[in-house]
Short mmCIF file of C-alpha atoms and ligand atoms in Angstrom, two decimals:
data_model
loop_
_atom_site.label_atom_id
_atom_site.label_comp_id
_atom_site.label_asym_id
_atom_site.label_seq_id
_atom_site.Cartn_x
_atom_site.Cartn_y
_atom_site.Cartn_z
CA MET G 1 -59.77 35.05 -0.66
CA SER G 2 -57.88 37.11 -3.21
CA CYS G 3 -54.82 37.70 -1.00
CA ILE G 4 -51.81 36.34 -2.86
CA PHE G 5 -49.87 35.56 0.34
CA CYS G 6 -52.86 33.71 1.82
CA MET G 7 -52.90 31.68 -1.41
CA ILE G 8 -49.18 30.94 -0.99
CA LYS G 9 -49.80 30.02 2.65
CA ASN G 10 -52.59 27.64 1.58
CA GLY G 11 -50.44 26.08 -1.15
CA ASP G 12 -52.68 27.42 -3.94
CA ILE G 13 -49.68 29.27 -5.38
CA PRO G 14 -46.33 27.47 -5.28
CA SER G 15 -43.42 29.03 -3.41
CA LYS G 16 -39.90 28.09 -2.43
CA LYS G 17 -40.19 27.76 1.32
CA ALA G 18 -37.41 28.78 3.67
CA TYR G 19 -39.17 28.06 6.98
CA GLU G 20 -42.63 27.08 8.19
CA ASP G 21 -44.34 26.39 11.49
CA GLU G 22 -47.92 26.60 12.73
CA ASP G 23 -47.86 30.40 12.93
CA ILE G 24 -45.48 31.71 10.30
CA LEU G 25 -44.18 31.02 6.80
CA ALA G 26 -40.99 32.20 5.12
CA PHE G 27 -40.48 31.89 1.37
CA TYR G 28 -38.14 33.26 -1.27
CA ASP G 29 -39.24 36.43 -3.06
CA VAL G 30 -40.11 35.77 -6.71
CA ASN G 31 -38.34 39.00 -7.73
CA PRO G 32 -35.24 39.11 -5.52
CA GLN G 33 -33.71 42.51 -4.72
CA ALA G 34 -30.63 41.00 -3.04
CA PRO G 35 -28.62 37.76 -3.36
CA VAL G 36 -30.86 36.30 -0.63
CA HIS G 37 -34.38 37.77 -0.47
CA ILE G 38 -36.88 36.02 1.79
CA LEU G 39 -40.36 37.15 2.87
CA VAL G 40 -41.65 36.20 6.33
CA ILE G 41 -45.41 36.32 6.91
CA PRO G 42 -47.80 35.48 9.72
CA LYS G 43 -50.24 32.76 8.65
CA GLU G 44 -52.99 34.92 10.09
CA HIS G 45 -54.03 37.58 7.59
CA ILE G 46 -52.87 40.91 9.03
CA GLU G 47 -52.92 43.69 6.46
CA SER G 48 -49.84 45.70 7.39
CA VAL G 49 -47.73 47.08 10.24
CA ASP G 50 -50.59 49.57 10.75
CA CYS G 51 -52.85 46.66 11.75
CA ILE G 52 -50.59 45.21 14.48
CA THR G 53 -52.41 45.31 17.83
CA SER G 54 -51.96 43.90 21.32
CA GLU G 55 -54.28 41.06 20.21
CA ASN G 56 -52.14 39.90 17.26
CA SER G 57 -48.62 41.07 18.11
CA ALA G 58 -47.45 37.73 19.52
CA VAL G 59 -46.98 36.38 16.01
CA VAL G 60 -44.94 39.46 15.11
CA ALA G 61 -42.67 38.80 18.07
CA LYS G 62 -42.37 35.19 16.94
CA ILE G 63 -41.39 36.29 13.43
CA PHE G 64 -38.56 38.38 14.86
CA GLU G 65 -37.48 35.54 17.13
CA LYS G 66 -37.20 33.28 14.05
CA ILE G 67 -35.60 35.72 11.61
CA PRO G 68 -31.98 35.13 12.78
CA GLN G 69 -32.31 31.37 12.26
CA ILE G 70 -34.09 31.81 8.89
CA ALA G 71 -31.29 34.11 7.73
CA LYS G 72 -28.59 31.74 8.97
CA ASP G 73 -30.24 28.70 7.38
CA ALA G 74 -30.44 30.60 4.07
CA GLY G 75 -26.69 31.05 4.15
CA ILE G 76 -26.55 34.70 5.15
CA THR G 77 -23.35 35.11 7.11
CA ASN G 78 -22.41 38.78 6.90
CA GLY G 79 -25.51 40.78 7.77
CA TYR G 80 -28.94 41.53 6.37
CA ARG G 81 -31.72 44.09 6.37
CA VAL G 82 -35.28 43.53 7.61
CA ILE G 83 -37.86 45.76 5.91
CA SER G 84 -41.63 46.08 6.00
CA ASN G 85 -43.34 48.45 3.59
CA CYS G 86 -46.55 49.83 5.08
CA GLY G 87 -49.16 51.57 2.97
CA SER G 88 -49.34 53.30 -0.39
CA ASP G 89 -46.56 55.86 0.01
CA ALA G 90 -44.21 53.02 1.01
CA CYS G 91 -45.28 51.07 -2.11
CA GLN G 92 -46.70 48.12 -0.16
CA SER G 93 -47.89 45.97 -3.06
CA VAL G 94 -49.21 42.95 -1.15
CA LYS G 95 -51.66 43.79 1.64
CA HIS G 96 -50.64 40.91 3.90
CA LEU G 97 -48.07 41.80 6.55
CA HIS G 98 -44.61 40.66 5.49
CA PHE G 99 -41.03 41.29 6.45
CA HIS G 100 -38.36 41.28 3.76
CA ILE G 101 -35.04 39.68 4.75
CA LEU G 102 -32.40 41.05 2.38
CA GLY G 103 -28.97 39.52 2.65
P1 LIG P 1 -44.06 44.80 -0.95
O1 LIG P 1 -43.80 45.61 -2.18
O2 LIG P 1 -45.55 44.63 -0.71
O3 LIG P 1 -43.31 45.23 0.26
O4 LIG P 1 -43.46 43.36 -1.26
C1 LIG P 1 -44.16 42.36 -1.92
C2 LIG P 1 -43.15 41.37 -2.40
O5 LIG P 1 -43.83 40.19 -2.78
C3 LIG P 1 -42.37 41.83 -3.66
O6 LIG P 1 -40.99 41.85 -3.35
C4 LIG P 1 -42.72 40.79 -4.70
O7 LIG P 1 -41.63 40.45 -5.52
C5 LIG P 1 -43.18 39.61 -3.87
N1 LIG P 1 -44.16 38.76 -4.52
C6 LIG P 1 -45.30 39.17 -5.15
N2 LIG P 1 -45.98 38.12 -5.62
C7 LIG P 1 -45.25 37.01 -5.28
C8 LIG P 1 -45.45 35.61 -5.49
O8 LIG P 1 -46.43 35.16 -6.10
N3 LIG P 1 -44.50 34.77 -5.00
C9 LIG P 1 -43.41 35.23 -4.33
N4 LIG P 1 -42.54 34.32 -3.90
N5 LIG P 1 -43.20 36.54 -4.10
C10 LIG P 1 -44.10 37.42 -4.58
ZN1 LIG P 2 -53.48 37.30 3.32
#
């Protein structure tokens, strides 16, 4: 598996974790674009927003249920953005669904 986020999920590449459970992982972006920059991924390999279906969308709902707590635990107190880049024209560089939390 050459997916860098699957390697992070498996512990093959180290990361600074912000949150983890059986379905999702949140870790700090290696190249932060804001004072707090966290990536939230499903553990299941889903390529992008384009690949969300009725079969796999439960984990996406779970990610959004957890984002407020992840942001709060990371010390974000005054608002944040949630972004997902999808596809080439959006400059998605890692083809494993992820949501940026920028606070
Ligand atoms: P994208 O451009 O695909 O929306 O976002 C990919 C993000 O992954 C970028 O912000 C980039 O800095 C981050 N990233 C890429 N490789 C690694 C890595 O090995 N570790 C961590 N923590 N973040 C990474
Ligand atoms: Zn992956």
